[in-house]
XYZ file of C-alpha atoms in Angstrom:
428
model
C 26.253 48.771 -34.377
C 25.234 50.526 -31.425
C 24.743 47.983 -28.432
C 20.831 48.110 -27.134
C 22.148 48.797 -23.700
C 23.917 52.009 -24.631
C 20.368 53.538 -25.857
C 18.426 52.407 -23.085
C 17.045 54.668 -20.297
C 19.319 55.819 -17.605
C 17.441 53.763 -15.208
C 17.595 50.722 -17.311
C 21.367 51.136 -17.541
C 21.810 51.608 -13.914
C 20.004 48.375 -13.444
C 21.660 46.772 -15.743
C 25.065 47.652 -14.183
C 23.905 46.740 -10.525
C 23.157 43.308 -11.955
C 26.562 43.017 -13.679
C 28.385 44.519 -10.678
C 26.724 41.751 -8.170
C 28.447 39.189 -10.678
C 31.780 40.778 -10.521
C 31.850 41.096 -6.856
C 30.923 37.414 -6.302
C 33.709 36.806 -8.845
C 36.607 38.586 -7.215
C 35.753 37.136 -3.849
C 36.027 33.699 -5.049
C 39.348 34.188 -6.994
C 41.007 37.434 -6.353
C 43.531 36.975 -3.324
C 43.712 40.809 -3.117
C 40.006 41.762 -2.824
C 39.127 38.311 -0.833
C 41.790 40.177 1.605
C 39.872 43.426 1.428
C 36.398 42.286 2.143
C 37.503 40.218 4.863
C 39.612 42.959 6.423
C 36.956 45.707 6.398
C 34.205 43.075 6.753
C 32.483 43.776 3.626
C 29.611 41.392 2.465
C 28.615 41.413 -1.210
C 25.069 41.290 -0.177
C 25.770 44.909 1.758
C 26.558 46.213 -2.122
C 23.042 46.265 -4.000
C 23.367 49.705 -5.820
C 26.167 51.535 -7.681
C 25.744 54.004 -4.998
C 26.705 51.426 -2.287
C 29.888 50.787 -3.987
C 31.374 53.477 -1.944
C 31.707 50.956 1.137
C 34.579 49.250 -0.631
C 37.968 51.034 -0.381
C 39.678 52.361 -3.477
C 42.427 50.579 -5.203
C 45.270 52.654 -6.014
C 47.689 52.468 -8.466
C 50.507 52.007 -5.721
C 48.636 48.975 -4.297
C 48.494 47.557 -8.127
C 52.389 47.931 -8.289
C 52.861 46.282 -4.677
C 50.480 43.568 -4.904
C 50.459 42.925 -8.724
C 50.345 39.099 -8.481
C 47.255 39.216 -5.926
C 45.221 40.881 -8.510
C 45.256 37.827 -10.874
C 42.030 35.689 -10.646
C 43.196 32.880 -12.880
C 46.425 30.757 -12.900
C 49.155 31.999 -15.392
C 48.727 28.954 -17.743
C 45.218 30.561 -18.732
C 46.966 33.909 -19.593
C 47.202 34.337 -23.643
C 48.754 37.581 -23.676
C 50.981 39.465 -21.242
C 50.932 43.418 -21.241
C 52.526 46.264 -19.258
C 51.156 49.499 -18.171
C 53.372 52.465 -19.656
C 54.667 53.067 -16.170
C 54.362 57.029 -16.831
C 53.817 57.746 -12.910
C 55.624 54.659 -11.425
C 56.894 51.167 -12.170
C 55.015 49.286 -14.937
C 52.203 46.863 -13.679
C 51.865 43.342 -15.508
C 48.257 42.713 -16.648
C 47.210 39.549 -18.293
C 44.553 38.394 -20.851
C 42.631 35.418 -21.039
C 40.925 34.150 -24.322
C 37.616 35.782 -22.977
C 39.685 39.081 -22.149
C 41.173 39.306 -25.968
C 37.419 38.697 -26.872
C 36.126 41.448 -24.744
C 39.192 43.659 -25.714
C 37.825 43.162 -29.694
C 34.297 43.954 -28.716
C 35.533 47.074 -26.847
C 37.272 48.321 -29.700
C 34.934 47.181 -32.416
C 32.142 49.288 -30.978
C 34.497 52.158 -30.026
C 35.282 52.162 -33.825
C 31.679 52.190 -34.606
C 30.739 55.019 -32.277
C 33.306 57.193 -34.428
C 31.262 56.334 -37.550
C 33.886 53.646 -38.975
C 32.011 50.482 -40.739
C 33.256 47.258 -42.561
C 33.962 49.133 -45.664
C 36.573 51.035 -44.229
C 40.378 50.779 -43.973
C 42.423 51.575 -41.030
C 46.114 52.603 -40.763
C 47.508 51.679 -37.765
C 50.647 54.192 -36.901
C 51.189 52.595 -33.080
C 53.352 49.727 -32.338
C 52.011 46.283 -31.682
C 55.047 45.316 -29.762
C 56.791 46.465 -26.511
C 54.119 44.870 -24.459
C 51.776 47.295 -25.613
C 48.036 46.766 -25.215
C 46.692 49.465 -27.442
C 48.034 48.154 -30.524
C 46.713 44.573 -30.317
C 43.325 45.972 -29.028
C 42.973 48.137 -32.297
C 43.910 45.061 -34.692
C 41.631 42.844 -32.626
C 38.542 45.521 -32.916
C 39.078 46.240 -36.469
C 38.950 42.537 -37.332
C 35.910 41.968 -35.312
C 34.213 45.240 -37.013
C 35.245 43.591 -40.611
C 37.165 46.587 -41.739
C 40.452 46.390 -43.330
C 43.667 47.279 -41.443
C 47.519 48.106 -42.540
C 49.834 47.787 -39.520
C 52.675 50.271 -40.607
C 53.876 50.894 -37.078
C 55.258 54.349 -35.163
C 57.018 56.778 -36.900
C 58.419 57.104 -40.457
C 56.578 59.778 -42.548
C 57.783 58.610 -45.754
C 56.885 55.001 -45.027
C 53.304 56.333 -43.498
C 52.637 58.319 -46.911
C 53.965 55.354 -49.071
C 51.183 53.412 -47.305
C 48.397 55.952 -47.810
C 49.068 56.600 -51.472
C 49.367 52.982 -52.134
C 46.586 51.189 -50.164
C 44.042 54.152 -49.916
C 43.403 53.774 -46.345
C 40.150 55.878 -45.097
C 41.244 56.388 -41.308
C 44.344 56.425 -39.423
C 44.958 55.552 -35.626
C 47.269 58.018 -34.824
C 48.605 60.055 -31.966
C 47.658 63.868 -33.202
C 50.923 65.735 -32.785
C 52.219 63.072 -35.713
C 49.549 64.469 -37.905
C 51.660 67.593 -37.953
C 54.749 65.836 -39.292
C 52.567 64.007 -42.015
C 51.333 67.569 -42.947
C 54.902 68.987 -43.309
C 56.037 65.725 -45.142
C 53.348 66.252 -47.634
C 53.995 69.986 -48.249
C 57.838 69.288 -48.644
C 57.019 66.488 -51.123
C 54.302 67.996 -52.945
C 51.807 65.473 -51.766
C 48.123 66.519 -52.128
C 46.460 66.366 -48.838
C 42.839 67.012 -50.618
C 43.458 64.039 -52.761
C 44.866 61.485 -49.876
C 41.592 59.511 -49.294
C 41.742 59.937 -45.569
C 38.403 60.765 -44.214
C 39.343 60.990 -40.662
C 41.691 60.162 -37.708
C 41.279 58.079 -34.225
C 43.352 60.052 -32.134
C 45.040 58.723 -29.195
C 47.439 59.965 -26.486
C 46.744 63.571 -26.774
C 44.039 65.969 -26.242
C 42.247 67.392 -29.152
C 39.402 69.174 -27.097
C 38.846 72.324 -24.660
C 36.476 71.575 -21.767
C 33.755 73.212 -23.710
C 34.484 70.404 -26.640
C 35.823 73.270 -28.989
C 39.335 72.153 -30.692
C 42.150 73.169 -28.968
C 45.178 74.541 -30.459
C 46.341 71.157 -31.823
C 43.178 70.139 -33.437
C 43.078 73.525 -35.048
C 46.728 73.036 -36.479
C 45.925 70.021 -37.920
C 42.498 71.084 -39.311
C 43.673 74.014 -41.047
C 45.937 72.022 -43.187
C 44.155 68.882 -43.614
C 40.535 68.801 -43.676
C 39.721 65.298 -41.842
C 37.449 64.320 -38.970
C 39.291 63.975 -35.732
C 38.150 61.819 -32.967
C 39.191 61.627 -29.482
C 39.378 58.536 -27.569
C 40.722 57.995 -23.842
C 41.419 54.591 -22.421
C 44.179 52.713 -20.139
C 45.569 49.313 -19.868
C 44.212 48.647 -16.515
C 40.571 49.375 -17.861
C 40.798 47.313 -20.972
C 38.243 49.693 -22.165
C 37.860 52.736 -24.514
C 35.884 56.013 -24.481
C 35.547 57.406 -28.040
C 33.802 60.325 -29.451
C 30.762 59.941 -31.746
C 29.931 62.245 -34.632
C 28.574 64.831 -31.735
C 32.116 65.112 -30.549
C 30.706 66.049 -27.058
C 32.868 63.708 -24.709
C 33.918 59.815 -24.960
C 31.016 57.634 -24.609
C 31.183 55.041 -21.981
C 30.440 51.569 -22.635
C 27.879 50.262 -19.451
C 28.542 46.696 -20.165
C 32.201 47.047 -19.772
C 32.748 49.453 -17.047
C 31.077 51.220 -14.151
C 32.730 54.960 -13.876
C 32.739 57.080 -10.385
C 34.005 60.776 -10.446
C 35.212 61.642 -6.791
C 37.045 64.373 -4.655
C 40.030 63.967 -2.582
C 38.259 62.428 0.144
C 36.727 59.513 -2.881
C 33.238 60.885 -2.019
C 31.192 61.394 -5.206
C 31.514 65.101 -6.978
C 28.420 67.161 -7.734
C 27.111 66.963 -11.310
C 29.404 68.466 -13.823
C 32.075 68.993 -11.377
C 35.673 67.949 -12.044
C 37.069 64.922 -10.015
C 39.215 61.861 -9.938
C 38.009 58.983 -12.460
C 37.508 56.043 -10.439
C 36.390 52.526 -12.335
C 35.254 49.079 -11.750
C 35.663 46.685 -14.547
C 32.647 44.294 -15.931
C 33.250 41.018 -17.623
C 37.322 40.607 -16.912
C 38.585 37.366 -16.251
C 42.003 37.561 -15.236
C 42.607 40.790 -13.555
C 39.245 42.613 -12.723
C 39.456 45.955 -10.963
C 37.209 47.232 -8.172
C 36.876 50.966 -7.732
C 40.434 51.837 -9.252
C 41.751 55.208 -9.165
C 42.935 56.177 -12.491
C 44.707 59.183 -11.479
C 43.087 61.178 -14.215
C 41.038 64.404 -13.508
C 37.695 64.729 -15.784
C 34.205 65.982 -16.000
C 31.419 63.585 -16.721
C 28.611 64.722 -18.717
C 25.060 62.918 -18.431
C 22.906 64.556 -20.937
C 21.357 62.612 -23.817
C 23.740 62.574 -26.848
C 22.063 63.469 -30.201
C 23.886 60.204 -31.555
C 20.911 58.260 -29.828
C 23.320 56.860 -27.025
C 22.145 57.668 -23.501
C 25.489 56.562 -21.898
C 27.452 58.984 -19.444
C 30.398 60.831 -21.629
C 33.678 61.744 -20.231
C 35.157 64.960 -21.053
C 39.037 65.955 -21.930
C 41.354 64.900 -19.291
C 42.172 68.043 -17.294
C 45.235 66.617 -15.812
C 46.774 63.878 -13.938
C 46.074 64.376 -9.836
C 49.832 63.464 -9.386
C 50.786 65.927 -11.925
C 49.115 68.805 -10.233
C 51.527 71.697 -9.675
C 51.210 74.133 -6.936
C 53.169 76.961 -8.385
C 53.195 80.460 -6.805
C 49.984 79.931 -5.340
C 48.228 78.700 -8.708
C 47.094 75.384 -9.669
C 48.518 74.160 -12.754
C 48.532 70.965 -14.908
C 50.792 70.009 -17.618
C 48.114 69.666 -20.588
C 47.354 73.565 -20.105
C 51.209 74.180 -20.687
C 51.297 72.038 -23.570
C 48.388 73.793 -25.119
C 50.068 77.094 -24.831
C 53.097 76.236 -26.012
C 51.400 74.874 -29.122
C 50.690 78.637 -30.007
C 54.411 79.108 -30.941
C 55.103 77.563 -34.386
C 58.972 77.725 -33.535
C 58.758 75.288 -30.846
C 59.139 72.069 -32.508
C 59.089 69.989 -29.131
C 59.354 70.327 -25.557
C 59.656 68.825 -22.280
C 57.842 69.923 -18.933
C 60.044 69.083 -15.887
C 58.559 69.560 -12.289
C 60.857 69.715 -9.397
C 61.174 70.590 -5.762
C 63.225 73.703 -5.142
C 65.550 74.084 -2.007
C 62.419 75.097 -0.010
C 60.339 72.474 -0.903
C 57.924 74.100 -3.171
C 57.057 73.141 -6.603
C 59.101 74.634 -9.556
C 58.691 74.455 -13.404
C 61.244 74.517 -15.872
C 60.347 74.053 -19.683
C 62.990 73.000 -22.158
C 62.292 73.570 -25.969
C 63.680 72.887 -29.086
C 63.359 76.018 -31.569
C 65.812 75.576 -34.219
C 64.968 79.084 -36.013
C 63.597 80.825 -33.076
C 62.750 84.601 -33.686
C 64.367 87.057 -31.682
C 62.625 87.440 -28.283
C 60.610 83.909 -28.330
C 61.445 83.059 -24.816
C 60.494 86.420 -23.699
C 57.263 86.241 -25.584
C 56.314 82.576 -24.454
C 56.952 84.017 -20.899
C 54.463 86.788 -21.281
C 51.927 84.263 -22.795
C 51.978 82.366 -19.824
C 51.929 84.972 -17.268
C 48.761 86.412 -19.378
C 46.765 83.096 -19.852
C 48.115 81.261 -16.670
C 49.243 83.908 -14.399
C 52.809 82.382 -13.847
C 56.083 82.534 -15.452
C 58.185 79.319 -15.556
C 61.767 79.067 -16.445
C 62.217 78.298 -20.189
C 65.280 76.946 -21.407
C 66.658 76.151 -25.170
C 67.886 72.746 -25.820
C 69.041 70.456 -28.854
C 66.638 67.994 -30.539
C 69.096 65.224 -28.969
C 68.582 66.606 -25.721
C 64.818 66.487 -26.112
C 64.521 63.206 -27.491
C 66.856 61.766 -24.930
C 64.231 63.143 -22.038
C 61.224 62.156 -24.157
C 62.334 58.450 -24.449
C 63.122 56.216 -21.683
C 65.087 52.604 -22.679
C 61.646 50.751 -22.167
C 59.580 53.409 -23.051
C 56.681 53.128 -25.871
C 55.741 56.809 -26.078
C 57.462 59.889 -25.903
C 56.614 61.728 -22.810
C 56.540 65.692 -22.410
C 56.139 65.823 -18.629
C 59.004 64.383 -16.297
C 58.047 64.647 -12.494
C 61.237 64.770 -10.378
C 59.504 65.660 -7.183
């Protein structure tokens, strides 16, 4: 199930996207109060934008603008909205996003071709271990996509390893849709309860929310920990509510494939100019085919590297590498630039650390400080010193590290409205 456009030549994909871009720009000028205002203020004509490169004449849309003018981004009356969702609010107030019937169809198509990209077919059964409530788009998207693909689905929801294993053993699903660190809890439960992992019937996992790869696409520590005990295939995905689009790995696992019929991507520097090929920058997206709330040049805040070489799977689409970090969570610490994912990866080297939270804050002189709180119930002697030395050798810095109770870590990780635990708290 590879759409023809994804196997087209680079030139054909570009021409296709430029045609779709024209349709999108005419649509927002007619229906979006926000973009109509932007085009008028900056004296921009749609006729000025004939190529993907000329998109740069349009100012970028920031998360702050989306929060501040939320209602002005809607292109349809509220009566046409079938489903309301909100963003997770990781870096600020959640944004309301509405979806029409057409948008829900687009969402289903996106997930169906994304699952197919990972090799899933109509004969498979997928176990959904994420929530479908709490105004969460992803859970609904997975359900709709699997339904469109024609595969089976079991909606178990988040947490509860006992229920997850009861479902696996009873219904024999072939794939899990899961946050990868939760797989470690499933492995531990299986070991404790004498469940044979090799006889589970699980072929692979579609992993969300956490990275599985290093920048060279080799498995990171988390992925290695999972696969050393459970011989299953792991597929990374990248998505956001604002994009209504997913970038999913294929069998080659060389980055998440773009769906050119659904989204235009740019990688820009701090001045919003394109970066050189193979260079990291902030991902900027323009949605295609969205009816209720299309976005033009939306800055995601995620720093990535794009890869445009042909893929062995047969697709010629651009691929996104693992997220390096979020721009707003960049830390300048004692002369070194750091991102939380790098610290997460180092902490994964210590089996005694069961959970953690990274706090970023300003000290009395206004510079960045890092405090890492860990829960390590059976910590060997000298653990904190070993962690500090490990950080110093790998990242050339030594943050403050404190031990905490499980309850304190859980309280920090979960907000009242949060749908997923957080490992980074930015107090700056």
